[in-house]
Short mmCIF file of C-alpha atoms and ligand atoms in Angstrom, two decimals:
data_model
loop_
_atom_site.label_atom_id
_atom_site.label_comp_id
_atom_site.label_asym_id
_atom_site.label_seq_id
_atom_site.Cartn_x
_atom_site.Cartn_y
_atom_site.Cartn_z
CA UNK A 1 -11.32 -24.08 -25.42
CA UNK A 2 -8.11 -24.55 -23.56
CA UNK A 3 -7.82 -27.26 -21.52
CA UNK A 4 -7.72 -25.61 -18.24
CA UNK A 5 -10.83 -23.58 -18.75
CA UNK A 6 -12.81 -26.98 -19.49
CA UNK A 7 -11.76 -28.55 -16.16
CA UNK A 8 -12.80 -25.20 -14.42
CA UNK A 9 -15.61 -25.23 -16.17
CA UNK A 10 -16.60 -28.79 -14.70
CA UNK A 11 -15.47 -28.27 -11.37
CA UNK A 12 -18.21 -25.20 -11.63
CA UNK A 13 -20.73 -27.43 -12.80
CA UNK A 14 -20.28 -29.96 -10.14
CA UNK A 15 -19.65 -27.78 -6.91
CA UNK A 16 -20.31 -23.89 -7.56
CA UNK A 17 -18.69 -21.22 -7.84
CA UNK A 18 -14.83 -21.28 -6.68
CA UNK A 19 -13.35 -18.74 -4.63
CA UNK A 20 -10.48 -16.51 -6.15
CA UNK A 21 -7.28 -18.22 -4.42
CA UNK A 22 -8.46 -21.64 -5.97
CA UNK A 23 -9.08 -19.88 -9.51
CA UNK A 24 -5.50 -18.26 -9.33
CA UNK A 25 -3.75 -21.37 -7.84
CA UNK A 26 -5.48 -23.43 -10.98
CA UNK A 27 -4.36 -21.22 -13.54
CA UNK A 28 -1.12 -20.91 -12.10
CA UNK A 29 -0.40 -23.78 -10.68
CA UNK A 30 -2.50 -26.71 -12.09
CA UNK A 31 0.13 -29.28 -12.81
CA UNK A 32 -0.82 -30.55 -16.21
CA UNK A 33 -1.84 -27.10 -17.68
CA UNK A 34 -1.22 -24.43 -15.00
CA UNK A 35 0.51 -20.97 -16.89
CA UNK A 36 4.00 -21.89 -15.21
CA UNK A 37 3.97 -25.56 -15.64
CA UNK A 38 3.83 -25.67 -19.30
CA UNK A 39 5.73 -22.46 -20.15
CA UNK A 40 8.72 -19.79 -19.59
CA UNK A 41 6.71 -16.62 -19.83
CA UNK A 42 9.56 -14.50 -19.68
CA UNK A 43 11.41 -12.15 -21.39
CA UNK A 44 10.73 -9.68 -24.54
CA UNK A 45 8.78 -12.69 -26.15
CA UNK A 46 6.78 -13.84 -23.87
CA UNK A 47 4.38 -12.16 -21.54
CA UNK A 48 6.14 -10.33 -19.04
CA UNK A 49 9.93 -8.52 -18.53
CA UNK A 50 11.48 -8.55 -14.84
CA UNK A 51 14.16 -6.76 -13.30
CA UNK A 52 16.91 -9.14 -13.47
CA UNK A 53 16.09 -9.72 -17.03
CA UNK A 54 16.24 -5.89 -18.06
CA UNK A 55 19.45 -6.05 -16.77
CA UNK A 56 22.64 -7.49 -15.10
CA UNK A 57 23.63 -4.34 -13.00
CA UNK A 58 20.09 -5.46 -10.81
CA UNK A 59 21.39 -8.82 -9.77
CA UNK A 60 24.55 -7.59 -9.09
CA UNK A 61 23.38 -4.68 -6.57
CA UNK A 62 21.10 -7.22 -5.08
CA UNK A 63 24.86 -9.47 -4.60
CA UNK A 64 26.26 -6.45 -3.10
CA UNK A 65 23.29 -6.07 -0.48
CA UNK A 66 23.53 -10.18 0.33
CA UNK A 67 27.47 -9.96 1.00
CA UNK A 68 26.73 -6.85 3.59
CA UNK A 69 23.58 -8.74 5.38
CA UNK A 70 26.01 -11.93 5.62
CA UNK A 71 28.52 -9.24 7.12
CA UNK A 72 25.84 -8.51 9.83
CA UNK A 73 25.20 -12.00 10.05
CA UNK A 74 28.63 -12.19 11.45
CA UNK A 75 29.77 -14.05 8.19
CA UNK A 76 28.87 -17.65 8.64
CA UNK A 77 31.16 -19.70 7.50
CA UNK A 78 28.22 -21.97 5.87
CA UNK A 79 24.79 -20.53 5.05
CA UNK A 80 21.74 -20.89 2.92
CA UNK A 81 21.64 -18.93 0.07
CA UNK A 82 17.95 -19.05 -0.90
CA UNK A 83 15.97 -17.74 -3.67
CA UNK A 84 11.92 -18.22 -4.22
CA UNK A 85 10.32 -18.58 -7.77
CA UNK A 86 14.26 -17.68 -9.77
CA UNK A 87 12.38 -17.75 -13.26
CA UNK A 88 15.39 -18.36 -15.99
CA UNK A 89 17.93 -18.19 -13.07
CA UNK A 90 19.40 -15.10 -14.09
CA UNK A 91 19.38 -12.96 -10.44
CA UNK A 92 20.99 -16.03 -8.80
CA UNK A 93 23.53 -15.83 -11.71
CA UNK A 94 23.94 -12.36 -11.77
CA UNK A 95 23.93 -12.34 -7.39
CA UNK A 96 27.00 -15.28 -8.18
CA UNK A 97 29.19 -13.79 -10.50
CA UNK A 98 29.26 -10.50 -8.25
CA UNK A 99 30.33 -12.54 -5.16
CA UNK A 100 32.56 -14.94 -6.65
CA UNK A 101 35.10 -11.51 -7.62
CA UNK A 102 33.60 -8.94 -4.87
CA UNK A 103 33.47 -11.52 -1.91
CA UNK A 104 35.05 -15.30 -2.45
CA UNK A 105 34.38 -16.28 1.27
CA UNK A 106 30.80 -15.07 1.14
CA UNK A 107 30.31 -17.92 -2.57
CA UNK A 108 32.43 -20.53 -0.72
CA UNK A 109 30.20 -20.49 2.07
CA UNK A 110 26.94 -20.02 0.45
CA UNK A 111 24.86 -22.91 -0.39
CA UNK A 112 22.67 -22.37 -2.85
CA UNK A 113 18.39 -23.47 -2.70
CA UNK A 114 16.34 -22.76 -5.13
CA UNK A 115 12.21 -22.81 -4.62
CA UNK A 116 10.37 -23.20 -7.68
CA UNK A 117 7.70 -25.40 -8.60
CA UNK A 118 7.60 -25.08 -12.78
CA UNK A 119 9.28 -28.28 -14.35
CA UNK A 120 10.42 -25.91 -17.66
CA UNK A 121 12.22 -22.92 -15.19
CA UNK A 122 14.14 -25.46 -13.02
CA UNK A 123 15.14 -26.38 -16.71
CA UNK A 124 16.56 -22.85 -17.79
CA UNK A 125 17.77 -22.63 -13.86
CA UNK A 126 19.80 -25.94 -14.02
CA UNK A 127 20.90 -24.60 -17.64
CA UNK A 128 21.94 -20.97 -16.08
CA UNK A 129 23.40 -22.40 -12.90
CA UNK A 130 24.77 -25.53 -13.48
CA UNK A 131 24.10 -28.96 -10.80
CA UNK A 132 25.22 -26.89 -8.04
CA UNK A 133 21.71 -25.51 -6.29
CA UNK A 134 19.53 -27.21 -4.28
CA UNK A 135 15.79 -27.55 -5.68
CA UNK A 136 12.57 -27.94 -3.39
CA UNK A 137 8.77 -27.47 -4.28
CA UNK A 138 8.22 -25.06 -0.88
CA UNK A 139 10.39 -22.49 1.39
CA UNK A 140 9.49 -24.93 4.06
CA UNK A 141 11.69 -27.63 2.56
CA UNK A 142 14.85 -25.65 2.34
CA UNK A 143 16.88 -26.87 5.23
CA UNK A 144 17.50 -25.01 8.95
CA UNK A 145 20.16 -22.81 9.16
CA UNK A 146 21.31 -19.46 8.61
CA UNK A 147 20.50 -18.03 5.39
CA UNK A 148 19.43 -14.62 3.18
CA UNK A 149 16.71 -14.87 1.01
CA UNK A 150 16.10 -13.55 -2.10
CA UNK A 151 12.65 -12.95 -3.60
CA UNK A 152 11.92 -11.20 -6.73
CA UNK A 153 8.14 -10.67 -8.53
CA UNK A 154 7.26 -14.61 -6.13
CA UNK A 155 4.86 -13.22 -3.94
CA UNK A 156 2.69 -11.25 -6.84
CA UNK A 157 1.73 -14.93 -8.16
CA UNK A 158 0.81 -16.27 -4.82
CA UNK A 159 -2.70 -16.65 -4.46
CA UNK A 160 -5.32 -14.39 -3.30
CA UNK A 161 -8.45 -13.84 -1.97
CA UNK A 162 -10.89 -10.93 -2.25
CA UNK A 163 -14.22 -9.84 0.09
CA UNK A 164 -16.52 -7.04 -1.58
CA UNK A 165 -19.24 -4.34 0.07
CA UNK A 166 -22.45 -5.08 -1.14
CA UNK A 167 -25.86 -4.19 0.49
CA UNK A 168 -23.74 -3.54 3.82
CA UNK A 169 -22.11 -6.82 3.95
CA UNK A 170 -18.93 -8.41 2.81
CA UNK A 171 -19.15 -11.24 0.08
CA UNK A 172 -16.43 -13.30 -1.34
CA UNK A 173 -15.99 -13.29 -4.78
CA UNK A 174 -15.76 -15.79 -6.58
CA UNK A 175 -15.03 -17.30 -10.72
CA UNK A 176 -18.85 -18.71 -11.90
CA UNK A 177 -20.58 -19.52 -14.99
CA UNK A 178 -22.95 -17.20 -16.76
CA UNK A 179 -24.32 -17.71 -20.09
CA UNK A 180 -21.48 -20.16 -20.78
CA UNK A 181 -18.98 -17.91 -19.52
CA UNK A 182 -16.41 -17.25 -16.52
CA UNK A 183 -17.23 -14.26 -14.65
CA UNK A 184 -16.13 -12.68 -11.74
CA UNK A 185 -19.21 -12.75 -9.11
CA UNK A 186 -20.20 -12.23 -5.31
CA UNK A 187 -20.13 -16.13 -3.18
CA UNK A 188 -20.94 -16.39 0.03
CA UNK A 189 -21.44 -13.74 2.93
CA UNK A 190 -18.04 -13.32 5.04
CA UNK A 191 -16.75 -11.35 7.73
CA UNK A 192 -15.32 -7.93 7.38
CA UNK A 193 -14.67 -5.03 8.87
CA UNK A 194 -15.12 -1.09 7.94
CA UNK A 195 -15.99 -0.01 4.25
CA UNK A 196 -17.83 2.04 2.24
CA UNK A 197 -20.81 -0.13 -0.74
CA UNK A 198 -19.12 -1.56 -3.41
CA UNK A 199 -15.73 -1.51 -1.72
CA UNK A 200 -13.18 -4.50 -2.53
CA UNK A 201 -10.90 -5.82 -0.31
CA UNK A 202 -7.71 -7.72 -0.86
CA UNK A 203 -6.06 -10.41 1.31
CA UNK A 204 -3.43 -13.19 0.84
CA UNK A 205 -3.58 -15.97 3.87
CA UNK A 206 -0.80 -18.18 1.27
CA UNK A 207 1.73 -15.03 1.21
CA UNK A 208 1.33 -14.36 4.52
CA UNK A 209 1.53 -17.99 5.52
CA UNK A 210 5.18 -18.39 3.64
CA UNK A 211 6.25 -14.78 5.03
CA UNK A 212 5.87 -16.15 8.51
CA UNK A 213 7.34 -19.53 7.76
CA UNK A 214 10.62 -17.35 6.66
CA UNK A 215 9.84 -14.97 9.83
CA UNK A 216 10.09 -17.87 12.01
CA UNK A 217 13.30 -19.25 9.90
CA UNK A 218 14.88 -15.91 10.76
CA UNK A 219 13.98 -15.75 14.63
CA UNK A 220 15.74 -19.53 15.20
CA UNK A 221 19.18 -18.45 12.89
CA UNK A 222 20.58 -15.74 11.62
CA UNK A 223 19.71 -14.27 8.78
CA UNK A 224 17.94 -11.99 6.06
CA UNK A 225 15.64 -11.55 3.63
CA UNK A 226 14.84 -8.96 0.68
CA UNK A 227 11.47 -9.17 -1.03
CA UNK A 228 11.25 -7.06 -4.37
CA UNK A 229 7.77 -6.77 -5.91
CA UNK A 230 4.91 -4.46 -7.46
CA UNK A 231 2.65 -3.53 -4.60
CA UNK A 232 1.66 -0.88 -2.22
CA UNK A 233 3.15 0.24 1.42
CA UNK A 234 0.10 0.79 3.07
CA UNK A 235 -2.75 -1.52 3.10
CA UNK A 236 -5.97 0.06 1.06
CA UNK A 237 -9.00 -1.17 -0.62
CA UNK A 238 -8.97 -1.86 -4.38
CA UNK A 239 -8.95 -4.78 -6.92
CA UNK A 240 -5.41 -5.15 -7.93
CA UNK A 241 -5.82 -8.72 -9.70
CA UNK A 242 -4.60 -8.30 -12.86
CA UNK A 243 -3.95 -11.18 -16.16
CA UNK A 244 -1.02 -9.88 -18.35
CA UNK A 245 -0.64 -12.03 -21.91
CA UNK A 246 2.18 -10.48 -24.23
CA UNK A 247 2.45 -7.60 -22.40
CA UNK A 248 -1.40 -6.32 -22.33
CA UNK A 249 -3.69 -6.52 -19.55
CA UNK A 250 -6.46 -8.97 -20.54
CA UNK A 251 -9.78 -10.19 -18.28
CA UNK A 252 -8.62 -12.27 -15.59
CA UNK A 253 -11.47 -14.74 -16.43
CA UNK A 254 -10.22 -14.89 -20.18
CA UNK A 255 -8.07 -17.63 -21.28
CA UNK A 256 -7.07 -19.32 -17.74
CA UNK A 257 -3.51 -20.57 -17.57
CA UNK A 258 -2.87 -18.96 -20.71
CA UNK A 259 -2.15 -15.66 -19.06
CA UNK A 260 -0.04 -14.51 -15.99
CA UNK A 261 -2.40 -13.70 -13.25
CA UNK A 262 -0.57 -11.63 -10.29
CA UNK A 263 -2.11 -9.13 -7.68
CA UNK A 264 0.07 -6.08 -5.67
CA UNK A 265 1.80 -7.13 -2.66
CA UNK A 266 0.06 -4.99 0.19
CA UNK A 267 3.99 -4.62 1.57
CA UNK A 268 2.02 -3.80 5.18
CA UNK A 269 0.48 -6.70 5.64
CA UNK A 270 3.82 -9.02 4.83
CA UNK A 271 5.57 -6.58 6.97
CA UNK A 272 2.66 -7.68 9.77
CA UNK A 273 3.23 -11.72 8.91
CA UNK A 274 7.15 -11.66 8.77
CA UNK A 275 6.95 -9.97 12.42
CA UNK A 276 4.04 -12.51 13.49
CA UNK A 277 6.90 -15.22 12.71
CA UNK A 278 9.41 -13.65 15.04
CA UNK A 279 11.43 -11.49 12.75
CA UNK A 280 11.88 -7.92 12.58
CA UNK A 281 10.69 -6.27 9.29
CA UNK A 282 11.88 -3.22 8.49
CA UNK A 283 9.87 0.11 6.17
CA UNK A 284 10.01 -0.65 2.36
CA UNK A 285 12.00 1.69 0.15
CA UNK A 286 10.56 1.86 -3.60
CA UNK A 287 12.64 0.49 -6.11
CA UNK A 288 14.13 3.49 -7.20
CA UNK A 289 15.57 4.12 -3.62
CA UNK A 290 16.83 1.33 -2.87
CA UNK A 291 18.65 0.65 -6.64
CA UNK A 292 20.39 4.22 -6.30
CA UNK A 293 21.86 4.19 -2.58
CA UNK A 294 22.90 0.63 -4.00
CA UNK A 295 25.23 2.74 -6.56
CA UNK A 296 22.78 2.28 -9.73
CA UNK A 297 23.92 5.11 -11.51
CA UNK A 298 27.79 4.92 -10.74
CA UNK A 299 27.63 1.35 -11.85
CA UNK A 300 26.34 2.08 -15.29
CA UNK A 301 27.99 4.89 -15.61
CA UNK A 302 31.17 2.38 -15.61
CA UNK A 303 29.81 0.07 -17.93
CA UNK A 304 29.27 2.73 -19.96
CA UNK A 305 32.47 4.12 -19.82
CA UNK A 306 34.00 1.02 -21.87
CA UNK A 307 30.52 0.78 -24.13
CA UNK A 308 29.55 2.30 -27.68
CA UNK A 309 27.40 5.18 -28.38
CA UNK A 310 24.84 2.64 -29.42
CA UNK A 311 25.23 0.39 -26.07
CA UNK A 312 25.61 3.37 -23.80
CA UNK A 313 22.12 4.27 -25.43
CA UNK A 314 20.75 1.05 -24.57
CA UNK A 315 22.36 0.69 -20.52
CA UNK A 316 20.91 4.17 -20.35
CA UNK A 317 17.64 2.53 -21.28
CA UNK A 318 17.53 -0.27 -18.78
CA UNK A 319 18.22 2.03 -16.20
CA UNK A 320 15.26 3.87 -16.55
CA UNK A 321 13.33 1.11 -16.76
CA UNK A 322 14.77 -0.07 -13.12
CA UNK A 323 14.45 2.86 -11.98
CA UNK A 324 12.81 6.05 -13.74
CA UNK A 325 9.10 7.26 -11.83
CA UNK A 326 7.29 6.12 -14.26
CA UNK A 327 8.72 3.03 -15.34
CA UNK A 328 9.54 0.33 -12.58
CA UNK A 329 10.94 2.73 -10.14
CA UNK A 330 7.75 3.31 -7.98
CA UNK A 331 5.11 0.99 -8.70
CA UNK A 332 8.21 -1.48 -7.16
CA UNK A 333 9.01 -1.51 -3.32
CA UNK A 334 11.58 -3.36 -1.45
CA UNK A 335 11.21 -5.01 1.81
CA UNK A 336 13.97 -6.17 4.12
CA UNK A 337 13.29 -8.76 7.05
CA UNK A 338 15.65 -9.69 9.42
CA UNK A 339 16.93 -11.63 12.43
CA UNK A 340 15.74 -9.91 15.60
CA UNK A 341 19.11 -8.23 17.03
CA UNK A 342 20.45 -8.04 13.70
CA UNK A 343 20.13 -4.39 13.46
CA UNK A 344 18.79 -2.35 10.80
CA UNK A 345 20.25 -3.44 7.29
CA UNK A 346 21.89 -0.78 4.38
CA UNK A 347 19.64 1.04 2.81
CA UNK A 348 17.02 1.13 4.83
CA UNK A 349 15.76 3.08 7.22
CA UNK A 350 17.50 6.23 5.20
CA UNK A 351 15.50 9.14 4.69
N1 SAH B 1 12.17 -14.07 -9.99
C1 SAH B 1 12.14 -14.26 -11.43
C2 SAH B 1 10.82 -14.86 -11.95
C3 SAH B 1 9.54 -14.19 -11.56
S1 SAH B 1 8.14 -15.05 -12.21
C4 SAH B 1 12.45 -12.96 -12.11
O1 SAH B 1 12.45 -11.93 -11.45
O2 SAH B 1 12.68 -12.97 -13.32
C5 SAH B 1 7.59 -15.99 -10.81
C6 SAH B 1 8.45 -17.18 -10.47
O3 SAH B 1 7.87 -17.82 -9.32
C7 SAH B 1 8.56 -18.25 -11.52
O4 SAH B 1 9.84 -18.83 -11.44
C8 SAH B 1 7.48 -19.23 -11.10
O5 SAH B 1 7.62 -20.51 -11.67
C9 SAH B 1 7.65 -19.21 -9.60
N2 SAH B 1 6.48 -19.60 -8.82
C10 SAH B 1 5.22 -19.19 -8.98
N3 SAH B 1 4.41 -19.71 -8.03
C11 SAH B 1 5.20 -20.46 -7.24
C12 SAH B 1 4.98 -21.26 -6.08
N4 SAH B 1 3.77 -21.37 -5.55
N5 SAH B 1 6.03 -21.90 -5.54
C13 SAH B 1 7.27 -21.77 -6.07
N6 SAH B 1 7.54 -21.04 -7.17
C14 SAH B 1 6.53 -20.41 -7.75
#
C-alpha cells in the first residue's frame, strides 16, 4: 500500500471520515508523499501534457499579452512578474525569451516570482531559469507592488469541496473506509441552497481565497492577471473531480498521491472572488479565442515557413492540440483580472 494511503487510512480510523479539500490537499500536497512533492508529473512520460509543454508558440503569445497589460499599466519601470505553480518552468521561459527580443524595457524591469510549493519543480525551474526568480511557498508572500500574473492549469489542483442532494438535504462528502477500502461517501448535513435529489455541488473556498488575495493585490497597484485552466464559464452542478495517472482517468480514491487529482475551475465563481478583492474581472474567452486573436496561426505559419515537411507536420499538430474544438481549445477558458481603471485588456471583451 503506498504510503500515503496508510496515513489516510489512520487518520480515518482515528477521527472519521475527512472531507474532500483535506483528501485532495493530502494527496497533493502532503509533504513527505504528496503527488507533487515527490515527482515531476509532466510531460509525454508522465501523467499529464500542458500547454506550454505542447508547445513554445503558447508561452510566447502569453509574453506578447504581458508586454501589452504592462503597456496599460503605464509601463512601470519595476514590476512583479509573477507566475503560480510554473511546473518545469517552461511558460516563464518561453514568456522571457519573447520579451527579452520583442520588448527589452518590459525584461529589464520585470522581476521575476515564482509560487510553487514542490521541492523537485523549483528544481527543473531553477534548471530552466537560472538564480534569477524569486521563490515563495504562497501568492501572499510575493512582495507589494505592481505586477501581472501568470497562472496556467494552478487553480485545477487547488483544493475542493463538494455538498450533495440527498433525501432533500445537502451533505458533504467525504473519503471513508468501507470494507477496507476508500470510498467516496455522504458526511455531515450542510447548508445549501436550490437543487434537484442526488444533485452535486462544487465549491473551492482555497481558490477563491488566493483569487481575492491577487484581487486585492490588483486594487492597491497596478496590474494584471491571466488565469488559463480547464473549467466552465458558468457555475452548474456536477462532479468534476477527476484523478489522471499516465494519461487515463482512474478512481479518485485509488492510489492517493500517486495520481494527479484536479477539478474544473467554475471561471464564474473566480470571476465573483477576484471582484470581492477589489479588482475588475473581465468575461473568459475559451482557449481557442484567445490563442488565435493572439496571432496563433500566423505564428506557426512562420515557423513553419523555415521547417521540414516532417516538422511542419508536427507544429501543425501542436496547434491543434492548443487549439482545435475538440482538443484543448474549448474545454480551456481564459480569464483576465485587472486593476480597477485599467480598462478592458486585448482580447477580451471581442465578440
Ligand atoms: N503551469 C505549469 C504546471 C501545471 S501543474 C504548466 O502549465 O505546465 C500545477 C503546478 O502547480 C505545479 O507546478 C505544482 O507543483 C504547483 N502547485 C500545485 N499546488 C500548489 C500550491 N498549493 N501552491 C503552489 N504551487 C502549487
Amino acid at each position: 500500500m503506498p504510503p500515503l494511503e496508510a496515513l489516510i487510512r489512520e487518520v480515518i480510523a482515528g477521527e472519521g471520515p475527512m472531507r474532500l479539500d483535506r483528501y485532495m490537499s493530502l494527496c497533493l500536497g502532503h509533504p513527505l508523499h504528496g503527488y507533487y512533492m515527490t515527482r515531476d508529473p509532466l510531460g509525454e512520460r508522465g501523467d499529464f501534457v500542458t500547454a506550454p509543454e505542447v508547445s513554445q508558440v503558447f508561452g510566447e503569445l502569453v509574453g506578447v499579452w504581458a508586454v501589452a497589460a504592462w503597456g496599460a499599466m503605464g509601463r512601470p519601470a519595476a514590476f512583479h512578474l509573477v507566475e503560480l505553480g510554473p511546473g518545469r518552468g517552461t511558460l516563464m521561459a518561453d514568456i522571457l525569451r519573447t520579451v527579452r527580443k520583442a520588448a527589452p524595457d518590459f525584461a529589464a524591469a520585470a522581476a521575476v516570482h515564482l509560487v510553487e510549493t514542490s521541492p523537485v519543480l523549483r528544481d527543473k525551474q531553477k534548471a530552466a531559469l537560472g538564480e534569477g526568480p524569486s521563490w515563495h511557498g504562497q501568492f501572499e508572500a510575493v512582495p507589494e507592488g505592481p505586477m501581472i500574473l501568470i497562472a496556467n492549469e494552478f487553480f485545477d489542483a487547488l483544493p475542493v469541496r463538494q455538498r450533495e442532494k440527498r433525501g432533500g438535504r445537502w451533505h458533504e462528502r467525504v473519503v471513508g473506509l468501507e470494507n477496507g477500502r476508500l470510498v467516496l461517501g455522504l458526511g455531515p448535513e450542510v447548508p445549501g441552497g436550490e437543487g434537484a435529489e442526488g444533485a452535486i455541488v462544487e465549491f473551492a473556498p482555497e481558490r477563491e481565497a488566493v483569487a481575492r488575495a491577487i484581487g486585492g493585490r490588483l486594487a492597491r497597484h497596478a496590474g494584471a492577471a491571466l488565469v488559463i485552466d480547464y473549467g466552465h464559464l458558468v457555475s452548474a452542478p456536477g462532479d468534476t473531480l477527476q484523478a489522471m495517472r499516465r494519461h487515463r482517468f482512474v478512481p479518485v480514491t485509488e492510489a492517493p498521491g500517486e495520481a494527479d487529482l484536479t477539478s474544473h475551475v467554475d471561471f464564474a465563481a473566480l470571476a465573483k472572488a477576484f471582484r470581492a478583492g477589489g479588482a475588475e474581472a473581465w468575461p473568459a474567452l475559451t482557449q481557442r479565442d484567445f490563442l488565435l486573436a493572439m496571432g496563433l496561426v500566423p505564428r506557426f505559419e512562420q515557423l513553419a515557413s523555415r521547417a521540414t515537411l516532417e516538422t511542419r507536420a508536427t507544429l501543425h499538430r501542436q496547434m491543434e492540440r492548443l487549439a482545435a474544438e475538440k482538443e484543448m481549445g474549448n474545454l480551456f477558458k481564459v480569464l483576465a483580472a485587472t486593476s480597477p481603471g485599467l480598462g478592458m485588456p486585448y482580447p477580451f471583451g471581442r465578440p
